[in-house]
């Protein structure tokens, strides 16, 4: 049989030795913003991570680690902490099983309806964190515990917040997915997320309530830690995104009622951008500007690249500069030199750029274009926006546009080259332990109508990657139903149960083609696939249609991350370790596709999911508040998409 033979021939024996570090409580302390210094005290170090001229500096506080010292330096960024008896936390530490003891950091996010014009064109349908776009930069140090309170002040929508890529070990209820890990936070209510930063690197947080992040509900997130290459100064995160001039909810509603297509309006970098082509001058608000990035000659800069788009994969480059890749998502990698980086939706890269020796190059006046090209076939726009979305300036007082030229890059929709993503920490992937029937996923469109879909009386083509199109019930999240006597799940929750021994490998084959069935078809579209709760190993990524018995899997230290591109009409083979019990969403990160149901849940070792009494109570109270608001006088609630 096709599926039953999927993993045939791959089974072999592999001895895996694991160990578990002792658990510690984090030091209770609120963040302190101080000047750059290193202070070694008897109880453990306090120091500012390498930040250069960044205003929003934090201090790393490891006072719970007696006898340890900070060891990051301009010549060795691979070292983070040194301890007694030769122990250390460094670029080679397996952070999934061993994490330093940090402090507790508290943040407050308030969500409100807003009107703004970041590119000069007014959008009246925005939903923002703390009245800003992007939202506040959330920072922590490796091993910290984060407590983030979200207050929902939206007029007529619930919300949840997802901390993209964070492992959430033993905190699956903090993953922030309505209908899966919690009910939405009702208008007027608050919810506090609490979780440990076991990984380090950069990411972003965003609403997981339908299309809210397309309306601006997102912000950057950095967990300070070691790097596989030395650098002099780290810059604040660089968020590249496509942008709309109307609410994504309005555009979605028009698509399901009138069949209109999805088109983005512009490109922003860190919330800045010029108006798109053909914008009437009289309609431009304020003084829109491109993003500016300042360099000093000869310095080595760490850039944190994050794609927060609804629909677009980008090719990022700086004219006349090369860069070294040192991190992909939350995974440190061996340095690899390139002149451009392909950044898919939800993906992140840490890159180190060597500044020029001479800032007074007469040919450039010290100004260089920073470019973000939409990859061909991975992003659609009403009018093609300029890829010249920023300027690198060696003279901060200059306001001139650069005259530099770019190299010829392939703009093909793809992932960054496989061979450039070699993890520092070596994984040897063992044989699959999951059933073949739960490991093969065909991504296509199915005609759907009737309950639970909206509108019930209209047949629409919706995305599907397993047995059914996802359609969640906000009032009945998966975690509220675990370990119950009735083992069945609503078919549109698309729950796959995986009950495996710890560290068993779970394989997933995701295909852009498949066996035709009544009404189902397979559009030639690429999909950035994101898995919650885990980094996955990319065993194979092919642009060719999947054929039985033709797999060529890389099991020796394959690339790993939490978002990978399923090529149009190709396939993707992923593997992760069964070591994090929880309800984990896997979905396409094109927001339109996620709303269209292109998702499933992996319920991992259900019997081992443990919530203490407080967390159970918080889960119930959030659902009670949501149901009360939903039933309230004057409230008209209609779910018109999958919910994610």
Short mmCIF file of N, CA, C and O in Angstrom, two decimals, residues 46-105:
data_model
loop_
_atom_site.label_atom_id
_atom_site.label_comp_id
_atom_site.label_asym_id
_atom_site.label_seq_id
_atom_site.Cartn_x
_atom_site.Cartn_y
_atom_site.Cartn_z
N UNK A 46 25.56 39.61 36.62
CA UNK A 46 24.57 40.50 36.01
C UNK A 46 25.31 41.26 34.92
O UNK A 46 26.37 41.83 35.18
N UNK A 47 24.79 41.26 33.70
CA UNK A 47 25.50 41.93 32.61
C UNK A 47 24.52 42.31 31.51
O UNK A 47 23.43 41.74 31.38
N UNK A 48 24.91 43.28 30.71
CA UNK A 48 24.12 43.71 29.56
C UNK A 48 24.59 42.91 28.34
O UNK A 48 25.79 42.91 28.04
N UNK A 49 23.70 42.23 27.65
CA UNK A 49 24.12 41.50 26.45
C UNK A 49 24.61 42.48 25.39
O UNK A 49 24.25 43.65 25.41
N UNK A 50 25.44 42.01 24.45
CA UNK A 50 26.01 42.92 23.44
C UNK A 50 24.91 43.63 22.65
O UNK A 50 24.15 42.99 21.92
N UNK A 51 24.83 44.96 22.82
CA UNK A 51 23.70 45.70 22.26
C UNK A 51 24.10 46.95 21.51
O UNK A 51 23.26 47.57 20.87
N UNK A 52 25.36 47.38 21.61
CA UNK A 52 25.78 48.58 20.90
C UNK A 52 25.00 49.80 21.36
O UNK A 52 24.84 50.05 22.55
N UNK A 53 24.47 50.56 20.38
CA UNK A 53 23.78 51.80 20.71
C UNK A 53 22.26 51.63 20.84
O UNK A 53 21.51 52.59 20.81
N UNK A 54 21.80 50.38 20.97
CA UNK A 54 20.37 50.14 21.12
C UNK A 54 19.88 50.80 22.41
O UNK A 54 20.48 50.66 23.48
N UNK A 55 18.77 51.53 22.32
CA UNK A 55 18.24 52.23 23.50
C UNK A 55 17.58 51.26 24.47
O UNK A 55 17.70 51.41 25.70
N UNK A 56 16.85 50.29 23.96
CA UNK A 56 16.08 49.38 24.82
C UNK A 56 16.95 48.24 25.32
O UNK A 56 16.77 47.08 24.97
N UNK A 57 17.91 48.57 26.18
CA UNK A 57 18.82 47.55 26.69
C UNK A 57 18.23 46.89 27.94
O UNK A 57 17.54 47.53 28.72
N UNK A 58 18.52 45.63 28.09
CA UNK A 58 18.15 44.93 29.31
C UNK A 58 19.41 44.37 29.96
O UNK A 58 20.47 44.31 29.34
N UNK A 59 19.29 43.97 31.20
CA UNK A 59 20.37 43.29 31.88
C UNK A 59 20.02 41.82 32.05
O UNK A 59 18.91 41.48 32.44
N UNK A 60 20.98 40.97 31.74
CA UNK A 60 20.84 39.55 32.06
C UNK A 60 21.19 39.36 33.54
O UNK A 60 22.21 39.88 34.00
N UNK A 61 20.36 38.62 34.24
CA UNK A 61 20.53 38.45 35.68
C UNK A 61 20.57 36.97 36.01
O UNK A 61 19.55 36.28 35.95
N UNK A 62 21.75 36.50 36.33
CA UNK A 62 21.94 35.10 36.68
C UNK A 62 22.42 34.97 38.14
O UNK A 62 23.29 34.15 38.45
N UNK A 63 21.86 35.79 39.02
CA UNK A 63 22.29 35.77 40.42
C UNK A 63 21.97 34.45 41.10
O UNK A 63 22.53 34.15 42.17
N UNK A 64 21.07 33.65 40.52
CA UNK A 64 20.77 32.34 41.10
C UNK A 64 21.87 31.32 40.84
O UNK A 64 21.86 30.23 41.42
N UNK A 65 22.83 31.67 39.97
CA UNK A 65 23.87 30.72 39.57
C UNK A 65 25.18 31.08 40.28
O UNK A 65 26.06 31.73 39.72
N UNK A 66 25.30 30.65 41.50
CA UNK A 66 26.45 30.99 42.32
C UNK A 66 27.74 30.43 41.73
O UNK A 66 27.80 29.27 41.33
N UNK A 67 28.74 31.28 41.65
CA UNK A 67 30.04 30.85 41.15
C UNK A 67 30.20 30.95 39.64
O UNK A 67 31.27 30.64 39.12
N UNK A 68 29.16 31.38 38.94
CA UNK A 68 29.24 31.49 37.49
C UNK A 68 29.63 32.92 37.09
O UNK A 68 29.39 33.88 37.83
N UNK A 69 30.21 33.07 35.89
CA UNK A 69 30.59 34.38 35.37
C UNK A 69 30.17 34.49 33.91
O UNK A 69 30.02 33.47 33.21
N UNK A 70 29.99 35.72 33.43
CA UNK A 70 29.68 35.96 32.02
C UNK A 70 30.96 35.80 31.20
O UNK A 70 32.05 36.16 31.65
N UNK A 71 30.83 35.28 29.98
CA UNK A 71 32.04 35.05 29.17
C UNK A 71 31.91 35.48 27.72
O UNK A 71 32.80 35.22 26.92
N UNK A 72 30.80 36.13 27.34
CA UNK A 72 30.66 36.61 25.97
C UNK A 72 31.58 37.81 25.75
O UNK A 72 31.64 38.72 26.57
N UNK A 73 32.29 37.80 24.63
CA UNK A 73 33.21 38.90 24.32
C UNK A 73 33.21 39.14 22.82
O UNK A 73 32.68 38.33 22.04
N UNK A 74 33.82 40.25 22.39
CA UNK A 74 33.86 40.58 20.97
C UNK A 74 34.64 39.55 20.16
O UNK A 74 34.46 39.45 18.96
N UNK A 75 35.51 38.80 20.82
CA UNK A 75 36.29 37.78 20.11
C UNK A 75 35.71 36.38 20.27
O UNK A 75 36.11 35.46 19.55
N UNK A 76 34.78 36.22 21.21
CA UNK A 76 34.16 34.91 21.43
C UNK A 76 32.71 35.09 21.87
O UNK A 76 32.42 35.23 23.05
N UNK A 77 31.80 35.10 20.91
CA UNK A 77 30.38 35.19 21.22
C UNK A 77 29.77 33.81 21.43
O UNK A 77 28.59 33.70 21.74
N UNK A 78 30.56 32.76 21.25
CA UNK A 78 30.04 31.42 21.44
C UNK A 78 29.89 31.04 22.89
O UNK A 78 29.14 30.13 23.24
N UNK A 79 30.61 31.74 23.77
CA UNK A 79 30.53 31.47 25.20
C UNK A 79 29.51 32.42 25.83
O UNK A 79 29.46 33.60 25.48
N UNK A 80 28.70 31.91 26.76
CA UNK A 80 27.69 32.74 27.42
C UNK A 80 27.96 32.82 28.92
O UNK A 80 28.06 33.90 29.48
N UNK A 81 28.11 31.67 29.58
CA UNK A 81 28.37 31.63 31.01
C UNK A 81 29.41 30.55 31.31
O UNK A 81 29.36 29.47 30.74
N UNK A 82 30.32 30.86 32.23
CA UNK A 82 31.29 29.87 32.71
C UNK A 82 31.04 29.62 34.18
O UNK A 82 30.79 30.55 34.95
N UNK A 83 31.12 28.33 34.56
CA UNK A 83 30.83 27.97 35.93
C UNK A 83 31.93 27.16 36.58
O UNK A 83 33.00 26.94 35.99
N UNK A 84 31.66 26.66 37.76
CA UNK A 84 32.64 25.84 38.48
C UNK A 84 32.95 24.54 37.73
O UNK A 84 32.13 24.05 36.94
N UNK A 85 34.12 24.01 37.99
CA UNK A 85 34.52 22.69 37.49
C UNK A 85 34.48 22.60 35.97
O UNK A 85 34.18 21.55 35.39
N UNK A 86 34.75 23.74 35.30
CA UNK A 86 34.83 23.73 33.84
C UNK A 86 33.49 23.70 33.13
O UNK A 86 33.44 23.55 31.90
N UNK A 87 32.41 23.83 33.87
CA UNK A 87 31.08 23.83 33.23
C UNK A 87 30.86 25.13 32.47
O UNK A 87 31.43 26.18 32.81
N UNK A 88 29.99 25.08 31.47
CA UNK A 88 29.68 26.30 30.72
C UNK A 88 28.33 26.17 30.03
O UNK A 88 27.82 25.06 29.82
N UNK A 89 27.77 27.32 29.71
CA UNK A 89 26.63 27.41 28.79
C UNK A 89 27.14 28.15 27.57
O UNK A 89 27.61 29.29 27.67
N UNK A 90 27.04 27.50 26.41
CA UNK A 90 27.68 28.04 25.22
C UNK A 90 26.89 27.63 23.98
O UNK A 90 25.83 27.00 24.06
N UNK A 91 27.45 27.97 22.84
CA UNK A 91 26.82 27.65 21.56
C UNK A 91 26.66 26.14 21.37
O UNK A 91 25.81 25.69 20.60
N UNK A 92 27.43 25.34 22.09
CA UNK A 92 27.35 23.89 21.95
C UNK A 92 26.43 23.22 22.95
O UNK A 92 26.27 21.99 22.91
N UNK A 93 25.80 23.99 23.85
CA UNK A 93 24.91 23.41 24.86
C UNK A 93 23.60 22.97 24.21
O UNK A 93 23.03 23.68 23.38
N UNK A 94 23.12 21.81 24.58
CA UNK A 94 21.82 21.34 24.10
C UNK A 94 20.74 22.00 24.95
O UNK A 94 20.38 21.54 26.02
N UNK A 95 20.19 23.11 24.45
CA UNK A 95 19.25 23.90 25.25
C UNK A 95 17.91 23.19 25.45
O UNK A 95 17.11 23.63 26.28
N UNK A 96 17.66 22.13 24.73
CA UNK A 96 16.40 21.41 24.94
C UNK A 96 16.42 20.61 26.25
O UNK A 96 15.37 20.23 26.76
N UNK A 97 17.62 20.35 26.76
CA UNK A 97 17.69 19.59 28.02
C UNK A 97 18.49 20.31 29.10
O UNK A 97 18.52 19.86 30.24
N UNK A 98 19.13 21.43 28.77
CA UNK A 98 19.97 22.11 29.75
C UNK A 98 19.92 23.61 29.50
O UNK A 98 20.36 24.08 28.44
N UNK A 99 19.40 24.35 30.47
CA UNK A 99 19.17 25.78 30.31
C UNK A 99 19.63 26.51 31.56
O UNK A 99 19.40 26.03 32.68
N UNK A 100 20.28 27.68 31.43
CA UNK A 100 20.70 28.42 32.62
C UNK A 100 19.50 28.94 33.42
O UNK A 100 18.37 28.92 32.94
N UNK A 101 19.77 29.40 34.64
CA UNK A 101 18.71 29.87 35.54
C UNK A 101 18.68 31.39 35.48
O UNK A 101 19.57 32.06 36.01
N UNK A 102 17.68 31.92 34.86
CA UNK A 102 17.58 33.37 34.72
C UNK A 102 16.65 33.99 35.74
O UNK A 102 16.45 33.47 36.83
N UNK A 103 16.06 35.11 35.36
CA UNK A 103 15.14 35.85 36.21
C UNK A 103 13.75 35.84 35.59
O UNK A 103 13.55 35.31 34.50
N UNK A 104 12.78 36.40 36.29
CA UNK A 104 11.44 36.55 35.74
C UNK A 104 11.27 37.97 35.22
O UNK A 104 11.54 38.94 35.94
N UNK A 105 10.83 38.09 33.98
CA UNK A 105 10.60 39.40 33.35
C UNK A 105 9.12 39.55 33.07
O UNK A 105 8.47 38.65 32.56
#
